[in-house]
Amino acid sequence: MTSKAIIQTYNLRKVYGMGDVQVTALDGVDVRINAGEFVAVMGPSGSGKSTLMNILGCLDRPTGGQYMLDGEDVSGLDKVQLAAIRNRQIGFIFQSFNLLPRTSALRNVMLPLVYKRAGKLSPAEREAKALAALEAVGLADRASHEPNELSGGQRQRVAIARALINDPVLVMADEPTGNLDTKTGEEIMALLHELHRRGRTIVMVTHEQYIAEQTERTITLVDGKVESDSL
């Protein structure tokens, strides 16, 4: 039985600029990532990995080709439609955490629920769900703390709880250990492994080979093309 594809791209292209000044960031990328996979995306600076992540995360649209997310063609959606897909289908974990300052951990985690249009929850239900998400990453006792009162590792745990709050089909992690010391980075990777064991589909950009080696599969981009796709 063939696993369900969460990500499927066909001849994906992204060109920046106009007229004579054009830069091809992606040049015919074909990628398939199945449900439950943990995949690293690597490549040198300028390889197209950030562009690919932005398109896979519905933060940008391709110039050409097709992108199917969980069976839905999202290639031609406009910004409003892409925003709705992001909130419903994708959880993001960023290197810089992207938490709101002067806002408690609990309220940071609740934020995607506030913007969710379908199946609106009451404030009490949102709070209970966010608290459960913080508990799942071991931070229930820090729910009332603001980001500047948390360590880097704790901030990343808050970001992971926020990424999971809407039960996304895809978790996108962009250098999730990049701003952390080695020990804390290992703790965050252990948490990502636990999420993977529970069935999450995770795509992670990293420039660290030893981090990539902890995943099931590594896709390497060079000059906007897939150079290798190895298990």
Short mmCIF file of C-alpha atoms in Angstrom, two decimals:
data_model
loop_
_atom_site.label_atom_id
_atom_site.label_comp_id
_atom_site.label_asym_id
_atom_site.label_seq_id
_atom_site.Cartn_x
_atom_site.Cartn_y
_atom_site.Cartn_z
CA MET A 1 0.00 0.00 0.00
CA THR A 2 1.43 3.37 -1.03
CA SER A 3 1.71 6.00 1.70
CA LYS A 4 -0.30 9.18 1.27
CA ALA A 5 1.67 12.13 -0.12
CA ILE A 6 1.51 15.24 2.06
CA ILE A 7 3.84 17.14 -0.28
CA GLN A 8 4.04 16.56 -4.03
CA THR A 9 5.69 19.03 -6.40
CA TYR A 10 5.96 18.80 -10.16
CA ASN A 11 8.57 20.83 -12.08
CA LEU A 12 8.42 23.58 -9.43
CA ARG A 13 10.01 26.84 -10.59
CA LYS A 14 10.54 30.20 -8.93
CA VAL A 15 12.01 33.16 -10.81
CA TYR A 16 12.68 36.52 -9.18
CA GLY A 17 13.05 39.77 -11.06
CA MET A 18 11.81 40.95 -14.44
CA GLY A 19 13.16 41.52 -17.95
CA ASP A 20 16.91 41.04 -18.30
CA VAL A 21 17.54 40.79 -14.57
CA GLN A 22 16.14 37.43 -13.52
CA VAL A 23 17.27 34.96 -10.90
CA THR A 24 16.01 31.39 -11.05
CA ALA A 25 15.76 30.26 -7.42
CA LEU A 26 14.04 26.93 -8.19
CA ASP A 27 14.53 25.18 -11.50
CA GLY A 28 12.26 22.17 -11.97
CA VAL A 29 12.01 20.68 -8.47
CA ASP A 30 10.14 17.37 -8.14
CA VAL A 31 9.68 16.30 -4.52
CA ARG A 32 7.36 13.85 -2.80
CA ILE A 33 7.11 13.64 0.99
CA ASN A 34 4.74 11.09 2.47
CA ALA A 35 2.66 11.25 5.62
CA GLY A 36 4.72 10.56 8.72
CA GLU A 37 8.14 11.26 7.20
CA PHE A 38 10.86 13.33 8.91
CA VAL A 39 12.87 15.01 6.13
CA ALA A 40 15.81 17.43 6.19
CA VAL A 41 16.37 19.98 3.42
CA MET A 42 19.99 21.08 2.97
CA GLY A 43 22.01 23.12 0.51
CA PRO A 44 24.59 25.90 0.33
CA SER A 45 23.64 29.57 0.47
CA GLY A 46 21.71 30.44 -2.68
CA SER A 47 20.75 26.83 -3.37
CA GLY A 48 17.01 27.57 -3.22
CA LYS A 49 16.23 25.81 0.06
CA SER A 50 14.66 28.89 1.68
CA THR A 51 12.60 29.54 -1.45
CA LEU A 52 11.44 25.92 -1.46
CA MET A 53 10.49 26.13 2.22
CA ASN A 54 8.53 29.33 1.62
CA ILE A 55 6.55 27.68 -1.18
CA LEU A 56 5.99 24.42 0.71
CA GLY A 57 4.88 26.50 3.71
CA CYS A 58 2.42 28.49 1.54
CA LEU A 59 4.29 31.72 2.30
CA ASP A 60 4.97 32.24 -1.40
CA ARG A 61 3.73 30.98 -4.78
CA PRO A 62 5.75 29.27 -7.50
CA THR A 63 6.34 30.94 -10.86
CA GLY A 64 5.62 27.64 -12.58
CA GLY A 65 4.91 24.00 -11.89
CA GLN A 66 2.49 22.48 -9.41
CA TYR A 67 2.40 22.05 -5.64
CA MET A 68 -0.05 19.60 -4.09
CA LEU A 69 -0.44 19.87 -0.30
CA ASP A 70 -2.32 16.94 1.23
CA GLY A 71 -3.97 16.27 -2.13
CA GLU A 72 -4.99 19.90 -2.80
CA ASP A 73 -3.42 22.00 -5.57
CA VAL A 74 -2.31 25.19 -3.83
CA SER A 75 -0.06 26.46 -6.66
CA GLY A 76 -2.37 29.22 -7.84
CA LEU A 77 -4.01 30.36 -4.62
CA ASP A 78 -3.96 34.06 -3.74
CA LYS A 79 -2.51 35.51 -0.53
CA VAL A 80 -5.75 35.30 1.43
CA GLN A 81 -6.33 31.69 0.41
CA LEU A 82 -2.72 30.78 1.21
CA ALA A 83 -3.05 32.36 4.66
CA ALA A 84 -6.11 30.22 5.36
CA ILE A 85 -4.24 27.08 4.24
CA ARG A 86 -1.25 27.98 6.44
CA ASN A 87 -3.39 28.44 9.52
CA ARG A 88 -5.33 25.24 8.94
CA GLN A 89 -2.72 22.86 7.53
CA ILE A 90 0.80 23.97 8.50
CA GLY A 91 2.64 24.48 11.78
CA PHE A 92 5.81 26.62 11.69
CA ILE A 93 8.89 26.44 13.92
CA PHE A 94 11.40 29.24 13.27
CA GLN A 95 15.05 29.71 14.21
CA SER A 96 14.19 33.07 15.82
CA PHE A 97 11.08 31.64 17.57
CA ASN A 98 8.82 34.49 16.26
CA LEU A 99 6.99 34.86 19.57
CA LEU A 100 5.09 38.03 20.44
CA PRO A 101 6.94 40.00 23.13
CA ARG A 102 5.11 41.18 26.24
CA THR A 103 2.65 38.32 25.65
CA SER A 104 2.47 35.24 27.82
CA ALA A 105 3.50 31.81 26.58
CA LEU A 106 -0.12 30.72 26.87
CA ARG A 107 -1.40 33.57 24.69
CA ASN A 108 1.36 33.04 22.13
CA VAL A 109 0.26 29.42 21.78
CA MET A 110 -3.41 30.43 21.58
CA LEU A 111 -2.84 32.85 18.70
CA PRO A 112 -3.53 30.44 15.77
CA LEU A 113 -6.82 29.47 17.43
CA VAL A 114 -7.91 33.11 17.46
CA TYR A 115 -7.46 33.32 13.68
CA LYS A 116 -9.06 29.96 12.98
CA ARG A 117 -12.33 30.48 11.12
CA ALA A 118 -13.77 26.97 11.11
CA GLY A 119 -14.83 25.39 14.38
CA LYS A 120 -14.35 28.50 16.50
CA LEU A 121 -13.64 27.74 20.15
CA SER A 122 -14.74 29.75 23.16
CA PRO A 123 -12.01 31.68 25.05
CA ALA A 124 -12.08 29.06 27.79
CA GLU A 125 -11.72 26.23 25.25
CA ARG A 126 -8.83 28.02 23.52
CA GLU A 127 -7.07 28.49 26.85
CA ALA A 128 -7.55 24.85 27.84
CA LYS A 129 -6.23 23.62 24.48
CA ALA A 130 -3.20 25.94 24.63
CA LEU A 131 -2.41 24.83 28.18
CA ALA A 132 -2.57 21.19 27.07
CA ALA A 133 -0.16 21.99 24.20
CA LEU A 134 2.28 23.63 26.64
CA GLU A 135 1.97 20.64 28.92
CA ALA A 136 2.83 18.35 26.00
CA VAL A 137 6.17 20.19 25.55
CA GLY A 138 6.87 20.30 29.29
CA LEU A 139 6.10 23.99 29.86
CA ALA A 140 2.74 24.09 31.64
CA ASP A 141 4.46 25.73 34.63
CA ARG A 142 5.68 28.60 32.41
CA ALA A 143 2.30 29.44 30.85
CA SER A 144 2.16 32.95 32.35
CA HIS A 145 5.77 33.84 31.51
CA GLU A 146 6.63 36.24 28.67
CA PRO A 147 9.33 35.32 26.12
CA ASN A 148 12.00 37.50 27.78
CA GLU A 149 11.47 35.48 30.98
CA LEU A 150 12.19 32.19 29.19
CA SER A 151 15.41 30.54 28.02
CA GLY A 152 16.04 29.95 24.32
CA GLY A 153 15.07 26.32 24.64
CA GLN A 154 11.88 27.20 26.48
CA ARG A 155 10.98 29.76 23.82
CA GLN A 156 11.45 27.15 21.12
CA ARG A 157 9.20 24.75 23.07
CA VAL A 158 6.52 27.46 23.16
CA ALA A 159 6.93 27.87 19.39
CA ILE A 160 6.54 24.10 18.92
CA ALA A 161 3.38 24.08 21.05
CA ARG A 162 2.01 26.93 18.92
CA ALA A 163 2.92 25.06 15.71
CA LEU A 164 0.90 22.04 16.84
CA ILE A 165 -2.15 23.80 18.27
CA ASN A 166 -4.27 23.45 15.10
CA ASP A 167 -3.24 19.82 14.53
CA PRO A 168 -1.53 20.57 11.18
CA VAL A 169 -0.88 17.96 8.50
CA LEU A 170 2.65 19.36 8.07
CA VAL A 171 5.22 20.83 10.47
CA MET A 172 7.82 23.10 8.85
CA ALA A 173 10.95 23.68 10.94
CA ASP A 174 13.39 26.34 9.70
CA GLU A 175 16.77 25.88 11.45
CA PRO A 176 14.97 25.05 14.73
CA THR A 177 18.24 24.55 16.63
CA GLY A 178 20.12 27.43 14.97
CA ASN A 179 19.89 29.85 17.91
CA LEU A 180 20.43 27.25 20.62
CA ASP A 181 23.48 25.81 22.34
CA THR A 182 24.32 22.18 21.60
CA LYS A 183 22.66 20.68 24.68
CA THR A 184 19.44 22.66 24.22
CA GLY A 185 19.47 21.86 20.50
CA GLU A 186 19.63 18.17 21.35
CA GLU A 187 16.62 18.57 23.65
CA ILE A 188 14.63 20.26 20.86
CA MET A 189 15.62 17.51 18.41
CA ALA A 190 14.49 14.90 20.95
CA LEU A 191 11.13 16.66 21.12
CA LEU A 192 10.86 16.69 17.30
CA HIS A 193 11.69 12.97 17.26
CA GLU A 194 8.91 12.36 19.76
CA LEU A 195 6.46 14.30 17.56
CA HIS A 196 7.61 12.21 14.60
CA ARG A 197 7.04 8.99 16.55
CA ARG A 198 3.50 10.17 17.17
CA GLY A 199 2.97 10.38 13.41
CA ARG A 200 3.77 14.01 12.55
CA THR A 201 5.11 14.86 9.10
CA ILE A 202 8.12 17.15 9.60
CA VAL A 203 10.20 19.01 7.01
CA MET A 204 13.25 20.73 8.46
CA VAL A 205 15.76 23.09 6.86
CA THR A 206 19.20 22.83 8.42
CA HIS A 207 22.79 23.59 7.46
CA GLU A 208 24.16 21.21 10.11
CA GLN A 209 25.03 17.77 8.73
CA TYR A 210 24.79 16.10 12.15
CA ILE A 211 21.24 17.47 12.56
CA ALA A 212 20.23 16.27 9.09
CA GLU A 213 21.61 12.82 9.87
CA GLN A 214 19.05 12.49 12.66
CA THR A 215 16.18 12.54 10.16
CA GLU A 216 14.97 9.71 7.91
CA ARG A 217 15.90 11.37 4.65
CA THR A 218 17.89 14.34 3.32
CA ILE A 219 17.02 16.36 0.22
CA THR A 220 19.98 18.45 -0.97
CA LEU A 221 19.47 21.42 -3.29
CA VAL A 222 22.15 23.01 -5.45
CA ASP A 223 21.48 25.88 -7.87
CA GLY A 224 17.72 25.46 -7.57
CA LYS A 225 17.72 21.78 -8.42
CA VAL A 226 17.52 18.60 -6.33
CA GLU A 227 21.10 17.32 -6.33
CA SER A 228 20.40 14.31 -4.11
CA ASP A 229 17.54 12.70 -2.19
CA SER A 230 18.96 10.11 0.16
CA LEU A 231 17.68 7.92 2.98
#
